[in-house]
mmCIF file of C-alpha atoms and ligand atoms in Angstrom:
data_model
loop_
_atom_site.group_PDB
_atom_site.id
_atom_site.type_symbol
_atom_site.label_atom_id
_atom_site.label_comp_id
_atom_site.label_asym_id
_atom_site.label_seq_id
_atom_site.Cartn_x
_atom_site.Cartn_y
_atom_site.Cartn_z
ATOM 1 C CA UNK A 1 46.399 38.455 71.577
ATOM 2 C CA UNK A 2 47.859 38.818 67.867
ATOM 3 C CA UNK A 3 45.317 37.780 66.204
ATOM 4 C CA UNK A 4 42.796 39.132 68.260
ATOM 5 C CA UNK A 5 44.753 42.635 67.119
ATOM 6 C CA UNK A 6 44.753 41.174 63.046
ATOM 7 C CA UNK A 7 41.123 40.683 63.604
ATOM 8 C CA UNK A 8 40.137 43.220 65.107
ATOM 9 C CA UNK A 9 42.554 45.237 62.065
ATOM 10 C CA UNK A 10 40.556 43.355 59.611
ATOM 11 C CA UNK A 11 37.291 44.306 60.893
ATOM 12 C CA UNK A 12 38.211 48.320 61.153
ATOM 13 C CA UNK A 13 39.462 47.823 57.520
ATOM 14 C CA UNK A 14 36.666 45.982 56.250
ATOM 15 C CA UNK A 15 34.683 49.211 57.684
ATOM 16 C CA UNK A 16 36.342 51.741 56.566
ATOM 17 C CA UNK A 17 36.402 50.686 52.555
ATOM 18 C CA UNK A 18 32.585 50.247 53.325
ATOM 19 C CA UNK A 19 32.527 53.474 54.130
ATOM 20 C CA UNK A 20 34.003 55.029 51.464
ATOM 21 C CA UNK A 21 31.410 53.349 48.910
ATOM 22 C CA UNK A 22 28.617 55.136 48.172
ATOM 23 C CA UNK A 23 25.092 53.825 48.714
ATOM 24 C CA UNK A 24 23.642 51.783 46.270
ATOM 25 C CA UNK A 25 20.893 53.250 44.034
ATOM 26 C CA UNK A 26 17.687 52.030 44.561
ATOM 27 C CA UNK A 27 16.260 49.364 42.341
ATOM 28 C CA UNK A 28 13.567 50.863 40.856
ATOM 29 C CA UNK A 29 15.971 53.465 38.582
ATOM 30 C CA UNK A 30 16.951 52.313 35.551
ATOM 31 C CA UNK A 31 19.732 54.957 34.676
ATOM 32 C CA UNK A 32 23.338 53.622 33.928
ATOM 33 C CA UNK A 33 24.251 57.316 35.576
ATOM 34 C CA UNK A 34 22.862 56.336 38.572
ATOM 35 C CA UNK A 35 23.464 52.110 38.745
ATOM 36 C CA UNK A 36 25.619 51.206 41.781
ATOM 37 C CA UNK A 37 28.663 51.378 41.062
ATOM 38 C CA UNK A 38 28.725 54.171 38.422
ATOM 39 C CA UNK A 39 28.583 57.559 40.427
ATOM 40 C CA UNK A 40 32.109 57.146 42.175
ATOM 41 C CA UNK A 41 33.246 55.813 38.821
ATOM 42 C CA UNK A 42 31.983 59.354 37.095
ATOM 43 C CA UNK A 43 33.619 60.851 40.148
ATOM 44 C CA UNK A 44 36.969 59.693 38.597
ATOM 45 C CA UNK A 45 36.408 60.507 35.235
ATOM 46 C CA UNK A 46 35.623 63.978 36.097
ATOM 47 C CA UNK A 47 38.842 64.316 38.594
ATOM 48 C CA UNK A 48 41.096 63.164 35.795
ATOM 49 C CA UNK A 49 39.354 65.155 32.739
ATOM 50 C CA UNK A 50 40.535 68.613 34.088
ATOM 51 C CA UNK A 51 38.697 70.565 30.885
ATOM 52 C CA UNK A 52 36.747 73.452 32.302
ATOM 53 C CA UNK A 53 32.964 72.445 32.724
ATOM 54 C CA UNK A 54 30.065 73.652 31.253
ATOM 55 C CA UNK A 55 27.178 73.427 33.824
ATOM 56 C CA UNK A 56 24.306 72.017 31.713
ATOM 57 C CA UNK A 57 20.869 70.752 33.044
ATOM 58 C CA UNK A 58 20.220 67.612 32.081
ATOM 59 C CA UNK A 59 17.630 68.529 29.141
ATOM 60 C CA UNK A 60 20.174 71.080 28.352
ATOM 61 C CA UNK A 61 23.188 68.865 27.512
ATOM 62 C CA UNK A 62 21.093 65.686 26.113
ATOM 63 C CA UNK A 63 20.293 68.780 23.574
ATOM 64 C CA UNK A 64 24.069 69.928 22.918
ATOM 65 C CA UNK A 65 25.239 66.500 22.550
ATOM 66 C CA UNK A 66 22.461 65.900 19.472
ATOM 67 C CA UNK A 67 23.583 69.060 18.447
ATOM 68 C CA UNK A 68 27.498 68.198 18.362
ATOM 69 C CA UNK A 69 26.670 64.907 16.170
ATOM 70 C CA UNK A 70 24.221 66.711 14.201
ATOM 71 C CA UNK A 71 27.520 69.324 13.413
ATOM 72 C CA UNK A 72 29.419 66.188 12.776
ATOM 73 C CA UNK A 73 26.978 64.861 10.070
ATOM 74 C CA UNK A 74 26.979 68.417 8.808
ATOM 75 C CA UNK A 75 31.070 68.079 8.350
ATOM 76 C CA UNK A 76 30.373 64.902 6.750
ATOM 77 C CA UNK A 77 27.823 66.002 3.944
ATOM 78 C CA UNK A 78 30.006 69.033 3.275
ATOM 79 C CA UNK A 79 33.020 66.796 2.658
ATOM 80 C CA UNK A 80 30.974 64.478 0.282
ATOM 81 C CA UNK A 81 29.167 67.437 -1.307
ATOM 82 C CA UNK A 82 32.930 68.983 -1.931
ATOM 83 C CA UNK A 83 34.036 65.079 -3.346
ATOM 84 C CA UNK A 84 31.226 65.700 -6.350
ATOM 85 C CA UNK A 85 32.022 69.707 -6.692
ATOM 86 C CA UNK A 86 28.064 69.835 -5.364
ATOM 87 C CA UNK A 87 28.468 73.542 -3.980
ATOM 88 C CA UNK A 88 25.019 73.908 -3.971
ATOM 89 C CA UNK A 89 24.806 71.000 -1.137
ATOM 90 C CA UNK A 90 28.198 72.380 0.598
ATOM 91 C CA UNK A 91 26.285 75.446 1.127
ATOM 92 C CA UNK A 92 23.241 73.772 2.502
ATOM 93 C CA UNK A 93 25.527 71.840 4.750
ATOM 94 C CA UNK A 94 27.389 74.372 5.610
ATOM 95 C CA UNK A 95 24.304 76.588 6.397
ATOM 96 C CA UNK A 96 23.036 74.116 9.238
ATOM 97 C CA UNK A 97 26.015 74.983 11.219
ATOM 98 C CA UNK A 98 26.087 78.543 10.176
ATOM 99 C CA UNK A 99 25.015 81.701 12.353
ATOM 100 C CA UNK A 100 21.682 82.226 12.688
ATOM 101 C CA UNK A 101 19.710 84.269 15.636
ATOM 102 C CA UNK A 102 18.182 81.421 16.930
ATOM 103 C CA UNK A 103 21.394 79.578 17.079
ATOM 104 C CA UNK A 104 22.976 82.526 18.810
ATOM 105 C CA UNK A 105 20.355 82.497 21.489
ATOM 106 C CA UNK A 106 20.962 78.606 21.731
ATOM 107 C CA UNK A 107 24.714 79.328 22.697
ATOM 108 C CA UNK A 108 24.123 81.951 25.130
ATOM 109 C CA UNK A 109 21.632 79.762 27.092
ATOM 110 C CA UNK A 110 24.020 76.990 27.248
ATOM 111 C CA UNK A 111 27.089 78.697 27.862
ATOM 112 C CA UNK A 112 25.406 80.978 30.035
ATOM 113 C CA UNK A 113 27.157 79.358 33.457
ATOM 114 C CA UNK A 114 30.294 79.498 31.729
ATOM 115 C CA UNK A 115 32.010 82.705 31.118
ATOM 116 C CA UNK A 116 33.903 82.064 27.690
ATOM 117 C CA UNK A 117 32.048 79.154 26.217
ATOM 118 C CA UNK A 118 29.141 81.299 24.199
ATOM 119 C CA UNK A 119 32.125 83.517 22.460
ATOM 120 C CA UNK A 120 33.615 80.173 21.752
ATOM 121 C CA UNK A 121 30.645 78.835 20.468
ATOM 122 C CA UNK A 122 29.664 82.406 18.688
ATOM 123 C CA UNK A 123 32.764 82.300 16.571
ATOM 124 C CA UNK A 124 32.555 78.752 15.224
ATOM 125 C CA UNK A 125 29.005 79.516 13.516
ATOM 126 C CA UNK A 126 30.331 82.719 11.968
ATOM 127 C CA UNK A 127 33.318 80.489 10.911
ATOM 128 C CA UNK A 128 31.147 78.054 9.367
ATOM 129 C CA UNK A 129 29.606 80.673 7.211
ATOM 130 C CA UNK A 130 32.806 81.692 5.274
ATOM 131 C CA UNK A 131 32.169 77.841 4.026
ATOM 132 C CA UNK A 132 28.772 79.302 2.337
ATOM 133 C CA UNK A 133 30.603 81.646 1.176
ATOM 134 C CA UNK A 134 33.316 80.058 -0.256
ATOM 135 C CA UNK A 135 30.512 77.314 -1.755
ATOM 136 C CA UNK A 136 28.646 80.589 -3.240
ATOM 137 C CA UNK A 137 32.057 81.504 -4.949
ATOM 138 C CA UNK A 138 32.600 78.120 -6.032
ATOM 139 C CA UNK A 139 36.266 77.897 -4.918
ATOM 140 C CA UNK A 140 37.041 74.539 -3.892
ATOM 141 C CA UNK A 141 39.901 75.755 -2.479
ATOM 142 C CA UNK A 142 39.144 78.161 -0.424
ATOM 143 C CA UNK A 143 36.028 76.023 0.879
ATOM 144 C CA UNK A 144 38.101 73.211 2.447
ATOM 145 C CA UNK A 145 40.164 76.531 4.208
ATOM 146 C CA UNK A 146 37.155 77.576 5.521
ATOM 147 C CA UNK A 147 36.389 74.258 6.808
ATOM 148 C CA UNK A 148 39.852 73.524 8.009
ATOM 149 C CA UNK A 149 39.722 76.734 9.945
ATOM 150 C CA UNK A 150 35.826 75.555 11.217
ATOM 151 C CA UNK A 151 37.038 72.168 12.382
ATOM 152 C CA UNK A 152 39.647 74.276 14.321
ATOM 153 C CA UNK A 153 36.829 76.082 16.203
ATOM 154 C CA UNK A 154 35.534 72.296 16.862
ATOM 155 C CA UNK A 155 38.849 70.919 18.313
ATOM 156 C CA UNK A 156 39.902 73.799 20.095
ATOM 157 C CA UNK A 157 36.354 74.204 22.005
ATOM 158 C CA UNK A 158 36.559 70.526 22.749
ATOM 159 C CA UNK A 159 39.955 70.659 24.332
ATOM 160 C CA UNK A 160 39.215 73.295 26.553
ATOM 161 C CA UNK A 161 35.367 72.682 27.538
ATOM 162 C CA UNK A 162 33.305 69.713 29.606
ATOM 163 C CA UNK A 163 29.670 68.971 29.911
ATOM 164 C CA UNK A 164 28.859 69.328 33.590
ATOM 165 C CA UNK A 165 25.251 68.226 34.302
ATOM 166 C CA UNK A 166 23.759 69.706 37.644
ATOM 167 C CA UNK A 167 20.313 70.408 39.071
ATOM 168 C CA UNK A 168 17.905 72.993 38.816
ATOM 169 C CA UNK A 169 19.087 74.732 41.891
ATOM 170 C CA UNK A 170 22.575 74.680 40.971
ATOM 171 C CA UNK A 171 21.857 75.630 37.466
ATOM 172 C CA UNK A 172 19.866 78.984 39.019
ATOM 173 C CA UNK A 173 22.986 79.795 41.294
ATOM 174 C CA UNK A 174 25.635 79.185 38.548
ATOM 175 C CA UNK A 175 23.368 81.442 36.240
ATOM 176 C CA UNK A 176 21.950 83.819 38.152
ATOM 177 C CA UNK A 177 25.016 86.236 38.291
ATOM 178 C CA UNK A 178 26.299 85.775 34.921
ATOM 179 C CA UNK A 179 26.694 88.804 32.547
ATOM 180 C CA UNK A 180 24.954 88.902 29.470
ATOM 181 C CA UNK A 181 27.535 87.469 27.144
ATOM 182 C CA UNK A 182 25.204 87.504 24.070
ATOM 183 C CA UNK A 183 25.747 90.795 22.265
ATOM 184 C CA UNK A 184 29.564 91.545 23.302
ATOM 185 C CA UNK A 185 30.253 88.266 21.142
ATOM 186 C CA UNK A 186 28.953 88.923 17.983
ATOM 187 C CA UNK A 187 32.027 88.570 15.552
ATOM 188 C CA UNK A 188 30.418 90.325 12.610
HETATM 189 C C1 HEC B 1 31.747 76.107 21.743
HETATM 190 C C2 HEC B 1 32.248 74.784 21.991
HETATM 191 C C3 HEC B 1 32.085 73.687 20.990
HETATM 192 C C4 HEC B 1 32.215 73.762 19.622
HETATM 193 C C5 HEC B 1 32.570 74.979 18.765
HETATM 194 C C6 HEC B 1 31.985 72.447 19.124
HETATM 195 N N1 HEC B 1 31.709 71.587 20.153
HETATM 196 FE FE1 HEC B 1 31.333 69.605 19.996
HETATM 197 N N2 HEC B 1 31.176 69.459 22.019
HETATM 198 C C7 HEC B 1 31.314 70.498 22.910
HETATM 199 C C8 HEC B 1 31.157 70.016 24.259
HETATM 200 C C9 HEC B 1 31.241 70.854 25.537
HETATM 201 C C10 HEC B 1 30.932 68.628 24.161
HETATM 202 C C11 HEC B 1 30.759 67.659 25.313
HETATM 203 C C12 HEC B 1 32.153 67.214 25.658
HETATM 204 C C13 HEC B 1 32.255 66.405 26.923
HETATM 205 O O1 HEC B 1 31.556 66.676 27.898
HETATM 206 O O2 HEC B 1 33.074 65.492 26.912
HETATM 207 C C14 HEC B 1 30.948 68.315 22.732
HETATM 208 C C15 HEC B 1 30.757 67.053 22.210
HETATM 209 C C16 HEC B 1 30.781 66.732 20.867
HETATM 210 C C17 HEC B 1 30.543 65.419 20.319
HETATM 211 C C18 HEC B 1 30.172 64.187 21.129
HETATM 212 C C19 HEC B 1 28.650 64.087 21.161
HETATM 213 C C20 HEC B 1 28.139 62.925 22.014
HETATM 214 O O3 HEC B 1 27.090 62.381 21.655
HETATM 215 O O4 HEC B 1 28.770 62.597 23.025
HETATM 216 C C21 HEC B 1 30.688 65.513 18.964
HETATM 217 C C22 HEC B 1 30.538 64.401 17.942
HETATM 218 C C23 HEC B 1 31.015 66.889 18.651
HETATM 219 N N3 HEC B 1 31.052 67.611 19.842
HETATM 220 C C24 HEC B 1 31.221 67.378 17.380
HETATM 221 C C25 HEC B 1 31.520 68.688 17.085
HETATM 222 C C26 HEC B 1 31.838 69.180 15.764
HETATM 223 C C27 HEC B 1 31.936 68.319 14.501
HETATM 224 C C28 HEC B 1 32.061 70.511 15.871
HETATM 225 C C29 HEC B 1 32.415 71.502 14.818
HETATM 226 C C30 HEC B 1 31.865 71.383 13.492
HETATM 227 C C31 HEC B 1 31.869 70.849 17.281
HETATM 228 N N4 HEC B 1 31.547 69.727 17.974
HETATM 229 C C32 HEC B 1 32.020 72.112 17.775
HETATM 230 C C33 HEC B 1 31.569 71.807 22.594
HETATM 231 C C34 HEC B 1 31.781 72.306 21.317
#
């Protein structure tokens, strides 16, 4: 009768954690996102990274993440630019992460379900231009201020902000009512 009852315990528990797993993925994909194993795992992740998200389609935040290494090379040239006194190259550096229209329109498409991020985003770029300016000047000094106060724009964006990926139709719901953010954030 006991072990009938263990049994029968074993079985109902042997059920229930299948239940909980989700189904595998089918063969043919080749995605690491999507691999067995690997969606319950991002589950986790995202339950313990409690940053606010960004919802991003998928094009959308394979773009921002080039982006966010591309502004990390940028850092880098500016720094080795500033090593050599090279202000003409810590301006051009410094100009591929400064304000332009087109990056302005860049940030208010990809912040636009997230009320906050394109201000956020808005601000850094104008940041980064007091670097040109500083580079136009020639004061070293005041150059590695303006980047200490651009890297600040960095870190404190990335402590407070998540990628999100989500589909299409989520993408259109999460968009559809936001307010244009665009012009309210201009700095200067
Ligand atoms: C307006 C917000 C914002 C600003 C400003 C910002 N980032 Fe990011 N960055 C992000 C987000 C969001 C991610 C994705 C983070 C995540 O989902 O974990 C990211 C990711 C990155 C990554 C990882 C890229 C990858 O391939 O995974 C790098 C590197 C990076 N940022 C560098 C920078 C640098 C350098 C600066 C400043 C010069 C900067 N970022 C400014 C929002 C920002």
């Amino acid at each position: 009768m006991s072990r009938a009852v263990l049994a029968l315990t074993y079985i109902l528990a042997v059920l229930g954690a299948c239940s909980r797993e989700s189904p595998p993925a089918p063969a043919t994909t080749s995605s690491a996102a999507t691999a067995p194993g690997t969606a319950s795992a991002a589950g986790a992740l995202d339950r313990m990274d409690t940053r606010a998200p960004v919802p991003l389609l998928p094009m959308m935040a394979n773009h921002q993440k080039q982006n966010m290494r591309d502004h990390l090379v940028a850092v880098q040239e500016i720094v080795a630019a500033l090593a050599t006194d090279d202000f003409a190259g810590v301006e051009q550096a410094a100009g591929r992460i400064g304000f332009s229209e087109q990056m302005g329109q860049m940030c208010t498409h990809m912040g636009a379900g997230a009320p906050g991020f394109t201000a956020q985003a808005l601000n850094f770029h104008h940041t980064a231009d007091r670097i040109s300016a500083a580079a136009r000047d020639r004061d070293r000094a005041q150059v590695l201020t303006e980047l200490g106060a651009t890297l600040q724009t960095c870190t404190s964006c990335h402590a407070a902000w998540k990628q999100q990926v989500v589909d299409e139709p989520t993408w259109q719901r999460l968009t559809s009512s936001a307010p244009p953010t665009h012009d309210a954030m201009r700095q200067d």
